[in-house]
XYZ file of C-alpha atoms in Angstrom:
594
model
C -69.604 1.651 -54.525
C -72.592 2.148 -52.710
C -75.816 -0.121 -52.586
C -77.066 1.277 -55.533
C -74.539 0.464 -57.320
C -74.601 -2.857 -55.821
C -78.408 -3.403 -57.209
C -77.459 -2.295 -60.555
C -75.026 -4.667 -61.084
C -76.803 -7.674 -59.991
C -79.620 -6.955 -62.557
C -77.083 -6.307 -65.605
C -75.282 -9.420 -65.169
C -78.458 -11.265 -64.621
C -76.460 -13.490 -61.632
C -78.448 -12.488 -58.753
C -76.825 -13.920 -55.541
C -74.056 -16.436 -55.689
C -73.372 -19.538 -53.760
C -70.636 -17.521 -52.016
C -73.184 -14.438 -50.432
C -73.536 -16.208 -47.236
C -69.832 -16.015 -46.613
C -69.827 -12.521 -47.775
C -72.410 -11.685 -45.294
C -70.708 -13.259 -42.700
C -67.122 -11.599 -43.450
C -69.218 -8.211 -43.333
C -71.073 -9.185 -39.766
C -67.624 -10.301 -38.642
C -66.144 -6.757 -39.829
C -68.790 -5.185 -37.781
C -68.894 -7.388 -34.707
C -67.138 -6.570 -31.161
C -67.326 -2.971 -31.996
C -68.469 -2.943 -28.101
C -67.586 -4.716 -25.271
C -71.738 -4.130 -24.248
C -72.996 -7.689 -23.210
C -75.644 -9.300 -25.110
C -78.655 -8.503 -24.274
C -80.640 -10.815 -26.132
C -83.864 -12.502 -24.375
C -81.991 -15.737 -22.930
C -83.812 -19.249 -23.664
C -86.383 -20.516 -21.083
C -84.372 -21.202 -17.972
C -86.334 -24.290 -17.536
C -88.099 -25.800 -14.496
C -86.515 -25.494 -11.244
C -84.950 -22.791 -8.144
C -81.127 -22.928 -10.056
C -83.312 -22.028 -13.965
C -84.938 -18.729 -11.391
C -81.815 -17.756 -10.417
C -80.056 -17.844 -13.546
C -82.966 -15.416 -15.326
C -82.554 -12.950 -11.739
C -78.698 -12.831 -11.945
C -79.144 -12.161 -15.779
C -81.633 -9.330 -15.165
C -79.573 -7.721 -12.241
C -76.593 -7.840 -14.333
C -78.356 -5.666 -17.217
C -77.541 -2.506 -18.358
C -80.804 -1.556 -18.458
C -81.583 -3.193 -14.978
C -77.819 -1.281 -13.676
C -79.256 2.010 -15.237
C -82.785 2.057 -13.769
C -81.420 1.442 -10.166
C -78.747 4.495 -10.391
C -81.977 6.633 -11.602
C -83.816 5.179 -8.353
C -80.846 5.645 -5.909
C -81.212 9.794 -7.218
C -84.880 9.694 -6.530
C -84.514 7.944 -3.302
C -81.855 10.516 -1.930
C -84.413 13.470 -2.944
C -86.318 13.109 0.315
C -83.093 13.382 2.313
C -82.457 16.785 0.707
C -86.077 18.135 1.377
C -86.782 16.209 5.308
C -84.783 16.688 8.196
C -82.467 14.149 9.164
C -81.408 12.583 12.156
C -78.544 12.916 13.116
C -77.779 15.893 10.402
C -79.747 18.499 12.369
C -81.566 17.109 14.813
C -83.234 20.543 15.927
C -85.214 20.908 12.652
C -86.398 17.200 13.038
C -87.663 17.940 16.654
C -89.412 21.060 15.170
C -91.367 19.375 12.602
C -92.174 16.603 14.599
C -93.482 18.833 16.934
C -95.286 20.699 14.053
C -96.243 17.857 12.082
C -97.468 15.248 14.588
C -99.888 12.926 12.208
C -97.586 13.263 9.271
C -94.535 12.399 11.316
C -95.255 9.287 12.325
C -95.769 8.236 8.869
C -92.568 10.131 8.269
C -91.115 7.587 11.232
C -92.827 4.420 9.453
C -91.492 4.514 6.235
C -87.675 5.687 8.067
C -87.963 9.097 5.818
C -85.987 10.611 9.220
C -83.629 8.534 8.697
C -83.112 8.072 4.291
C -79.629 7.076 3.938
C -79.410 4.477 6.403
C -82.784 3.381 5.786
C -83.443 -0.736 4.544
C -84.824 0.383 1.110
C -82.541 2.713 0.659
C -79.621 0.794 1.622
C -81.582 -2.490 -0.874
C -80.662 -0.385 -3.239
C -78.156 1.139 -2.968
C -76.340 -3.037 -2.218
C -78.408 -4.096 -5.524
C -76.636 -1.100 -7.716
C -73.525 -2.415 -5.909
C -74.226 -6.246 -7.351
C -75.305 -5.198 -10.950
C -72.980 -2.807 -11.540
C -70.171 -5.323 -10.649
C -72.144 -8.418 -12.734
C -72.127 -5.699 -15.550
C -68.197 -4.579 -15.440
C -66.773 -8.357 -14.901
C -67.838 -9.674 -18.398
C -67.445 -6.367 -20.191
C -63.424 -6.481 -18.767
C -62.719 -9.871 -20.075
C -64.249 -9.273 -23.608
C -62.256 -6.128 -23.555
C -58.667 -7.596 -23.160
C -59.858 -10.547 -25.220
C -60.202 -7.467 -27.928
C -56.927 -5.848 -26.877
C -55.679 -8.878 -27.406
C -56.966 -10.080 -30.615
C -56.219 -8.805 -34.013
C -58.470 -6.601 -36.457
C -60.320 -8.504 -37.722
C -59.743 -9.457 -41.802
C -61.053 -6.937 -44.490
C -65.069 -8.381 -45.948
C -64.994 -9.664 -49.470
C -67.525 -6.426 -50.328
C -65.690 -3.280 -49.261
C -67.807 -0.906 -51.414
C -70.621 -2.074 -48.468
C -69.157 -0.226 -45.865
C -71.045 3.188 -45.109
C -67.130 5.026 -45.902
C -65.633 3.505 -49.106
C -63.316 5.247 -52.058
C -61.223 3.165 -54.911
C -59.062 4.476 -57.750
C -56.172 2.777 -59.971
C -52.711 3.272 -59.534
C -49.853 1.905 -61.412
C -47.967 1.156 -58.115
C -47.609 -2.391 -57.201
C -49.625 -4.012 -54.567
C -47.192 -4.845 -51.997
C -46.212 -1.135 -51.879
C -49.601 0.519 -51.842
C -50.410 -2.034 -48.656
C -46.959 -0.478 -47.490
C -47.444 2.580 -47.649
C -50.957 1.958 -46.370
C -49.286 0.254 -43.009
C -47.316 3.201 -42.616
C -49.916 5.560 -42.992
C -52.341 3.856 -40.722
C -49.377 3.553 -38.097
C -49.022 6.662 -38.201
C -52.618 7.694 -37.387
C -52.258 5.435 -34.099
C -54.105 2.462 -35.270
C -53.396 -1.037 -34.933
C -52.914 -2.677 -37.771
C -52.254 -5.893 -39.451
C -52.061 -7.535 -42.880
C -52.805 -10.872 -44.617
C -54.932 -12.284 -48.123
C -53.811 -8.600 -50.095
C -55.049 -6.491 -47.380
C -54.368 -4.405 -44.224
C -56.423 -4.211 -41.793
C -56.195 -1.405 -39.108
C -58.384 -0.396 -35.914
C -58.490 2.313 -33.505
C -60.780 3.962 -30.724
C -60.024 1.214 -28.044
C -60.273 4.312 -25.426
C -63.764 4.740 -25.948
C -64.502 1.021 -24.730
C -61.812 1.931 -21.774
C -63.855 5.462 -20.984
C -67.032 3.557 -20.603
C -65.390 0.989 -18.222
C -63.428 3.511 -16.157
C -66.948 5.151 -15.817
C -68.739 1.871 -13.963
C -65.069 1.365 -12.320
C -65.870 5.133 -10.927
C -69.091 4.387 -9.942
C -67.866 1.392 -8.062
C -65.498 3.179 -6.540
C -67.875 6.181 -5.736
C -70.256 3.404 -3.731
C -67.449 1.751 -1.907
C -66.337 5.428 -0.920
C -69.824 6.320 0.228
C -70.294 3.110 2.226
C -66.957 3.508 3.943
C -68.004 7.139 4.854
C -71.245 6.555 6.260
C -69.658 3.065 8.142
C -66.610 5.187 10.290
C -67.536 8.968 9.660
C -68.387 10.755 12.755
C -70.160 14.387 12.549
C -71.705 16.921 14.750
C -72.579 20.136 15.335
C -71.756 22.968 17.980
C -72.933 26.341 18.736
C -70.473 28.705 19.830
C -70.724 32.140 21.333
C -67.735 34.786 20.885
C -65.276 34.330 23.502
C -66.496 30.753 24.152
C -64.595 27.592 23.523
C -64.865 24.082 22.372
C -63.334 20.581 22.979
C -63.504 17.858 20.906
C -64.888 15.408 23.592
C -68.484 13.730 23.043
C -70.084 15.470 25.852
C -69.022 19.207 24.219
C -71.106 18.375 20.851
C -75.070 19.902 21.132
C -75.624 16.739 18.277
C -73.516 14.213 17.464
C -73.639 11.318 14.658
C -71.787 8.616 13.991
C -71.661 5.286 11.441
C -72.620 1.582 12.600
C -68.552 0.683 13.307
C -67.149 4.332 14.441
C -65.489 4.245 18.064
C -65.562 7.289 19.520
C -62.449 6.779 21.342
C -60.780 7.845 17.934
C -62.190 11.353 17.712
C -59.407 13.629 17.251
C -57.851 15.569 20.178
C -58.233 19.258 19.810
C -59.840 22.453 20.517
C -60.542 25.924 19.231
C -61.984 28.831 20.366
C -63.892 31.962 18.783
C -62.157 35.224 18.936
C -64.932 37.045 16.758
C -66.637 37.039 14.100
C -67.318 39.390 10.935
C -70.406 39.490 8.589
C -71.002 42.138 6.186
C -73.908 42.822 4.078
C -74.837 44.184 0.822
C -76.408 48.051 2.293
C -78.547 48.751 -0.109
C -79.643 48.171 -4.080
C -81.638 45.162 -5.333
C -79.389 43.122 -3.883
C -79.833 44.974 0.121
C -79.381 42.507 2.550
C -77.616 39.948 0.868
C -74.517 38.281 2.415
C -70.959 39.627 1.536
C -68.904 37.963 3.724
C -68.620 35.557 6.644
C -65.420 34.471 8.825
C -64.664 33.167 12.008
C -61.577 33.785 13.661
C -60.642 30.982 15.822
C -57.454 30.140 18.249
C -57.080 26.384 17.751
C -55.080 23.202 19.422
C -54.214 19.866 18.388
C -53.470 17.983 21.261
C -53.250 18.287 24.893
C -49.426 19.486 24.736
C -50.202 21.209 21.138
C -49.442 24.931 20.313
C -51.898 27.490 20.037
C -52.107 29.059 15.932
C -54.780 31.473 14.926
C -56.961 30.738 11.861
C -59.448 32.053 10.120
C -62.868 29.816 9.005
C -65.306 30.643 6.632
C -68.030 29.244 4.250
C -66.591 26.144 2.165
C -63.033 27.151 3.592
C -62.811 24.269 6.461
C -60.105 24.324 9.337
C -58.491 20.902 9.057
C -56.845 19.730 12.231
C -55.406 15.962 11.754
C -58.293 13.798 10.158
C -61.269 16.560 10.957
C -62.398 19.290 9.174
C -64.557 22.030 10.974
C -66.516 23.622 8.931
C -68.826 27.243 9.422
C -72.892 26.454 8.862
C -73.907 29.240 10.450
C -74.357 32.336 12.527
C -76.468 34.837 14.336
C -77.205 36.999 17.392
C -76.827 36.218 21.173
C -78.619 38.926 23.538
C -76.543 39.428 26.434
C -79.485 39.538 29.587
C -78.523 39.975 33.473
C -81.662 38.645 35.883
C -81.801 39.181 39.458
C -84.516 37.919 41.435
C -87.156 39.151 44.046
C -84.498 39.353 46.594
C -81.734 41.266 44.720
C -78.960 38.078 43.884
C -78.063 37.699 40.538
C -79.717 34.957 39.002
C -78.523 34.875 35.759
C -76.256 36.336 33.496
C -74.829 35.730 30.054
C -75.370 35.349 26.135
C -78.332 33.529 24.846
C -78.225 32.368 21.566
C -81.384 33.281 19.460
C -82.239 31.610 16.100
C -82.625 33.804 12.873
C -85.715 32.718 10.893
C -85.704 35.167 8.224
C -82.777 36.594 5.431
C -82.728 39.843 7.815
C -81.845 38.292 10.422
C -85.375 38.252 12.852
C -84.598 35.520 15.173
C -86.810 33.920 18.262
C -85.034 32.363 21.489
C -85.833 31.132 24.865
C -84.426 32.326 28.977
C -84.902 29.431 31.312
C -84.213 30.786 34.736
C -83.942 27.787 36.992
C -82.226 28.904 39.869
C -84.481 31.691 41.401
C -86.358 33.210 43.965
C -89.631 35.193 43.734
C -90.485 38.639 46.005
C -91.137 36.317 48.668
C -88.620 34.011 48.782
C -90.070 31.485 47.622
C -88.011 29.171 44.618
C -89.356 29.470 41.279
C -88.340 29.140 37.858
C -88.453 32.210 35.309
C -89.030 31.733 31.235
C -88.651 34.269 28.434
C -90.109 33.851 25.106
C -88.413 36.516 22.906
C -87.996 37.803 19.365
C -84.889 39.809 18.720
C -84.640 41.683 15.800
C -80.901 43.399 14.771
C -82.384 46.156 12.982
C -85.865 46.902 14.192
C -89.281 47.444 11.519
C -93.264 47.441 12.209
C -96.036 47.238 10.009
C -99.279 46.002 9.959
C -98.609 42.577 7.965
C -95.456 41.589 9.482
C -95.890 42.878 12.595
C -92.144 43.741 14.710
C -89.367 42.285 12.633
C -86.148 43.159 11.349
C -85.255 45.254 8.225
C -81.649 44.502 8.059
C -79.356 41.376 9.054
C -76.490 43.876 10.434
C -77.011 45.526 14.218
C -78.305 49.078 13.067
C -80.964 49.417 15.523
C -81.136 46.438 17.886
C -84.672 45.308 19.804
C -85.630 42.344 21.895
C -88.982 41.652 22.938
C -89.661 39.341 25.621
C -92.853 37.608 27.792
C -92.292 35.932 31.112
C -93.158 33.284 32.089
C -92.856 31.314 36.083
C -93.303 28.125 37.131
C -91.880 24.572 36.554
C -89.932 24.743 33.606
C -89.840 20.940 33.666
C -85.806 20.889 33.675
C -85.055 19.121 37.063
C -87.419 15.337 35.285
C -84.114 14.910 33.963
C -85.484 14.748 30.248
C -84.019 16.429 27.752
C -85.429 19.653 26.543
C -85.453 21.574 22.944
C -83.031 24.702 24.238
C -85.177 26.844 21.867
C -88.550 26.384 23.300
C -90.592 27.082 26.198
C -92.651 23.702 27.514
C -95.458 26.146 28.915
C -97.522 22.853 30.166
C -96.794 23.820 33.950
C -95.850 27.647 33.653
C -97.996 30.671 33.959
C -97.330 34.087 32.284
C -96.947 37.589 34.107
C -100.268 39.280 33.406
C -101.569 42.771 33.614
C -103.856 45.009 35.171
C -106.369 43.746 31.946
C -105.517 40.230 32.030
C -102.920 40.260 28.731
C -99.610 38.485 28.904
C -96.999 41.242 29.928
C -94.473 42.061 27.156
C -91.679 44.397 26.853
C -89.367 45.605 24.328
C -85.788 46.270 25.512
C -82.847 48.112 24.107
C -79.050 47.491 24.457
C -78.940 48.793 28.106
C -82.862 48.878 28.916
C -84.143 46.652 32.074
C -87.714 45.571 32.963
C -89.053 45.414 36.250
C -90.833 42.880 36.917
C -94.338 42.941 38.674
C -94.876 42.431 42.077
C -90.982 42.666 42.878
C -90.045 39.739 41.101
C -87.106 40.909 40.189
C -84.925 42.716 37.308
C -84.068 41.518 33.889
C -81.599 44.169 32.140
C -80.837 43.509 28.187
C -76.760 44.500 28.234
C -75.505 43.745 24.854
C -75.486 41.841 21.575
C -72.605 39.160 20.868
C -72.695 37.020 17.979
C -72.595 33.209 17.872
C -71.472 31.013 15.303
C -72.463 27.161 14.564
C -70.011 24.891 13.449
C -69.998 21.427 11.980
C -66.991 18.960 13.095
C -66.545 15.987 10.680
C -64.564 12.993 10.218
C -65.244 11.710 7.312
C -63.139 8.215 5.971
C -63.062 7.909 1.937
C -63.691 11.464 1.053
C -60.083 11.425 -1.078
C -61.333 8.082 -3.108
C -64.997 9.571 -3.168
C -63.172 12.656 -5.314
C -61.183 10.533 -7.145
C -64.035 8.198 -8.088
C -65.849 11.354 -9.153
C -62.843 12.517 -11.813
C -62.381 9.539 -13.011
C -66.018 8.952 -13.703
C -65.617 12.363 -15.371
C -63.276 11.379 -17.523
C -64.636 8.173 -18.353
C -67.879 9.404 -19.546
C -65.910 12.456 -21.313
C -63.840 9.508 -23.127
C -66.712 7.180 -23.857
C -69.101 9.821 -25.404
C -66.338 12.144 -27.760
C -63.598 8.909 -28.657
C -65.172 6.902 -31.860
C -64.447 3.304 -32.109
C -63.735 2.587 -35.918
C -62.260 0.402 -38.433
C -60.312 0.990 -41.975
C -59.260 -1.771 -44.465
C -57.087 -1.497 -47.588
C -57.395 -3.304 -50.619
C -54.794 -3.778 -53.864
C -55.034 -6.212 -56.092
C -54.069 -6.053 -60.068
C -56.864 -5.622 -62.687
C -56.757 -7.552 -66.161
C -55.527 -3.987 -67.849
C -51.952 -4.662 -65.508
C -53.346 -1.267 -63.079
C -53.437 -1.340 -59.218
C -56.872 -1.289 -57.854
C -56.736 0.492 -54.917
C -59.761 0.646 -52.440
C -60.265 1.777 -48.942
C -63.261 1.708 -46.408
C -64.117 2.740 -42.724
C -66.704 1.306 -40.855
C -67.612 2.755 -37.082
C -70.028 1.938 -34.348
C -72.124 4.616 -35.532
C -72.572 7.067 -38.315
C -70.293 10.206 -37.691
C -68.844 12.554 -40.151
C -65.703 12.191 -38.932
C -65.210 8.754 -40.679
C -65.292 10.011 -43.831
C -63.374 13.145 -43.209
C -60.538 10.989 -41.445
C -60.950 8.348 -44.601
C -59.768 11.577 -46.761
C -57.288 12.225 -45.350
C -55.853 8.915 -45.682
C -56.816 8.611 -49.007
C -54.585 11.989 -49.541
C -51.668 10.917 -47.929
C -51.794 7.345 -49.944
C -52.043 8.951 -53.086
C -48.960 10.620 -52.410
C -47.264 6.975 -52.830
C -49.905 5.513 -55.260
C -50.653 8.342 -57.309
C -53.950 7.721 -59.835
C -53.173 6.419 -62.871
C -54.888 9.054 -65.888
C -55.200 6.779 -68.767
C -56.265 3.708 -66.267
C -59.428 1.683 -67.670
C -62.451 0.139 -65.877
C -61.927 -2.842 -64.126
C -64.676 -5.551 -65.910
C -65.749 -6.506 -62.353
C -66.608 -2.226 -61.795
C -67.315 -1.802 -64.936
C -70.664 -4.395 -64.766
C -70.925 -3.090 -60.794
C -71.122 0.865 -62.589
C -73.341 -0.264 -65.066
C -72.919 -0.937 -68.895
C -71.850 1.858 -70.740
C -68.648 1.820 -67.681
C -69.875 5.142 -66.021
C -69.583 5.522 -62.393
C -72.750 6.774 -60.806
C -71.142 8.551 -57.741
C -72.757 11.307 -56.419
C -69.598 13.826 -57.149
C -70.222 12.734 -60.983
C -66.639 11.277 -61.434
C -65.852 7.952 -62.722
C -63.506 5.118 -62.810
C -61.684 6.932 -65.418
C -60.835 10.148 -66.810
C -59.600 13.827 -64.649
C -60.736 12.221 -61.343
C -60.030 8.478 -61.152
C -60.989 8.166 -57.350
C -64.701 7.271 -56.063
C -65.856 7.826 -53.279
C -69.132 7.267 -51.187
């Protein structure tokens, strides 16, 4: 019956609550209770005066939920400026760049470690305090789950026609067989059940409790994983030319990273080099210029004595040689230049890797000349600022740039530069850029910085018989990333089984169903059933049903069956059952339900 009905039959007896409503109350709290295995998070009492009171409140609020909750939100928001800033260590080139773009805002940038975010003290506070609350938060919720798997469900409330799912009807089956075929029918429907005092009791949805703790398990494991990868992971990067080769020694990296207890004596012993690579674009259409396909064809080692195999690399498609995996970043165009100086010797020759800085492939680049001689004899050092674009365009707003990422019409531009390029201090230099502190340019007959554009096969002279710098060919270069990278396997795993945790924890509903019989004073069964969950669904009542179908089956409704006296005051008292589906305690449709 529902509350209503419960009202209405207080005020036609006239008996109001009885002595025995507190116990009733508590049988119903008790139905309802450990529905979770969520800790309490009532406001504890005053810790009292002292450092061991202090502690006790912290280790209660670190231990939270809430607290647990509001630190994993934190730990996103602190990783955002590691997506947007350069890192150390991750590509070193773009931190050098907007350092040397950004000087006021970097060293801000340097203060408050935002170069370095994932190794940084308040990231790593809390990413160790997320650690220590999700741990507080799992320990308790385990025990009070196996002290539930453990324990029996608990006894059916003296009020059954309380519980938000309820339905009754009389049968003239006896008692002890509508509570058996009740057992059976609950077994059946993988609860667990028990009986005692005319009742069965039955339970089911323990997954849902298991879901939520395999979710903070995850997460645990997902930290432990991370820490363990950033401890002894080793990565770096390498730019490769076609043709060119690469070792896996520490000097052979252009940047190189590793955590607080890697050794590099255990990098991995192998090598691979790049037979060629392919890139093909989308020619034209909306969608002109956009990337198709990129692989790099590599010969590859493992070990000093190893074999060489052939393999192919391409984006998310890693080589994997022994505990490594080397994956493709990135790619572009290396203009093949030959230099010889003021008194005919070659200077220089070879590929020089230029960086794209545009979707179609426009890319800017240095030549440092170091070794060199000038018209008179003279040493000197040479330095070419360049743009090189793969398919050549000018207009007014853009000035020379490229069109297309794929070598349809080839250009590089260059301005020279002699002088000191700085290179024999000993201090390291940004490959990519021209320290013009100590160099002068090759000027005209009107004073403007002298600047040529080459094609494949073009040479400049330079002025007063400084020598001859001839633009050959195009190769391309890719750049590869070389990792080593411990826990990645428990890092996945922790990820699934979070997954399937949370998938468990938010579709599984923990619920409850009791069965009553007991014999009216007419000699009938009464029969009456009622779910309780942890919160409203419509599934309770549809699975209550279905049970009630199936029980009916063995305790069929018995037509000419009377009011009980206890429903009949409870229904009010002319005996009709206000249900909402009109029915009553007697007649076509003997069952209630609510």
């Amino acid at each position: 019956m529902s509350d209503i009905d419960t009202s209405r039959a207080e005020t036609a007896t006239g008996t109001g609550p009885d002595v025995g409503e507190a116990d009733r109350d508590a049988d119903e709290r008790a139905a309802g209770a450990q529905l979770s295995t969520t800790p309490s998070e009532d406001a504890p009492a005053a810790a009292g005066i002292g450092v061991l009171g202090w502690l006790r409140w912290f280790w209660r609020q670190l231990t939270s939920m809430r607290v647990a909750l509001l630190l994993l939100l934190l730990l996103a928001l602190a990783a955002v400026p590691g997506s947007v800033i350069p890192q150390n260590g991750v590509d070193q080139l773009q931190v050098d760049l907007f350092k040397e773009d950004n000087p006021g805002l970097s060293a801000v940038y340097e203060k408050l470690q935002l170069f370095d975010v994932f190794s940084s003290v308040w990231f790593s506070a809390i990413y160790l305090l997320l650690f220590v609350s999700l741990i507080g938060c799992i320990v308790p919720r385990s025990w009070q789950f196996v002290g539930q798997l453990r324990a029996r469900p608990p006894r059916a409330p003296h009020r059954l026609d309380r519980m938000p799912a309820y339905a009754t009807w009389r049968t003239d089956a006896a008692p002890d067989d509508v509570l058996a075929a009740a057992h059976r029918t609950l077994r059946s429907g993988r609860f667990r059940v028990a009986e005692g005092d005319g009742a069965v009791s039955a339970e089911k949805g323990y997954l849902r409790e298991a879901g939520n703790l395999l979710f903070h398990l995850a997460l645990i494991v997902m930290l432990v994983a991370f820490a363990v990868g950033q401890l002894w992971s080793v990565e770096g990067g390498k730019l490769i030319v076609k043709g060119d080769g690469f070792a896996n020694t520490l000097t052979q990296y252009d940047d190189i990273s590793a955590g607080g207890l890697y050794d590099f004596e255990d990098l991995d012993d192998f090598g691979f080099t790049l037979d060629d690579f392919h890139a093909t674009f989308e020619p034209s259409g909306p969608q002109k210029g956009t990337p198709r396909d990129f692989r790099a064809d590599v010969t590859y080692w493992d070990g000093a004595e190893g074999a060489e195999r052939e393999d192919s690399i391409e984006v998310n498609d890693p080589l994997e040689i022994g505990d490594s995996k080397v994956y493709l970043i990135g790619h572009g165009y290396a203009p093949v230049v030959t230099l010889t100086d003021g008194q005919g010797d070659l200077a220089y020759r070879g590929p020089v890797p230029f960086l794209p800085q545009d979707i179609n492939g426009t890319a800017t680049g240095v030549i440092k000349i170091p070794d060199y001689r000038d018209g008179e004899g003279e040493p000197e050092q040479l330095g070419f600022v360049g743009r090189f674009t793969p398919t050549y365009g000018l207009n007014a707003e853009l000035g020379p740039h490229s069109t297309f990422p794929a070598l349809n019409y080839p250009v590089l531009a260059l301005s020279a530069y002699h002088g000191d390029l700085g290179v024999d201090a000993g201090l390291p230099q940004n490959v990519y850029k021209l320290d013009q502190r100590k160099m002068e340019p090759f000027t005209g007959a009107d004073g403007d910085i002298l600047r040529k554009s080459l094609r494949p096969g073009e040479s400049w002279e330079l002025p007063d018989g400084a020598g001859t710098l001839t633009f050959e060919r195009v190769e391309r270069w890719a750049s590869f990333n070389i990792a080593q990278k411990p826990a990645s396997g428990w890092a996945l795993a922790g990820s699934l089984a979070a997954i399937a945790g949370l998938a468990g924890s938010l579709f599984i509903q923990r619920r409850r169903v009791w069965v009553r019989a007991r014999r009216d004073g007419d000699g009938h069964t009464v029969v009456e059933l009622a779910g309780l969950g942890r919160s409203e669904s419509a599934r309770l009542p549809e699975e209550l049903d279905r049970f009630v179908a199936t029980l009916t089956a063995d305790a069929a409704p018995a037509a000419d069956a009377a009011p009980d006296p206890a429903d009949r005051a409870a229904s009010g008292a002319d005996g009709n059952d206000p249900s909402p589906d009109g029915g009553s305690a007697v007649g076509a449709d003997p069952r209630r339900r609510s």
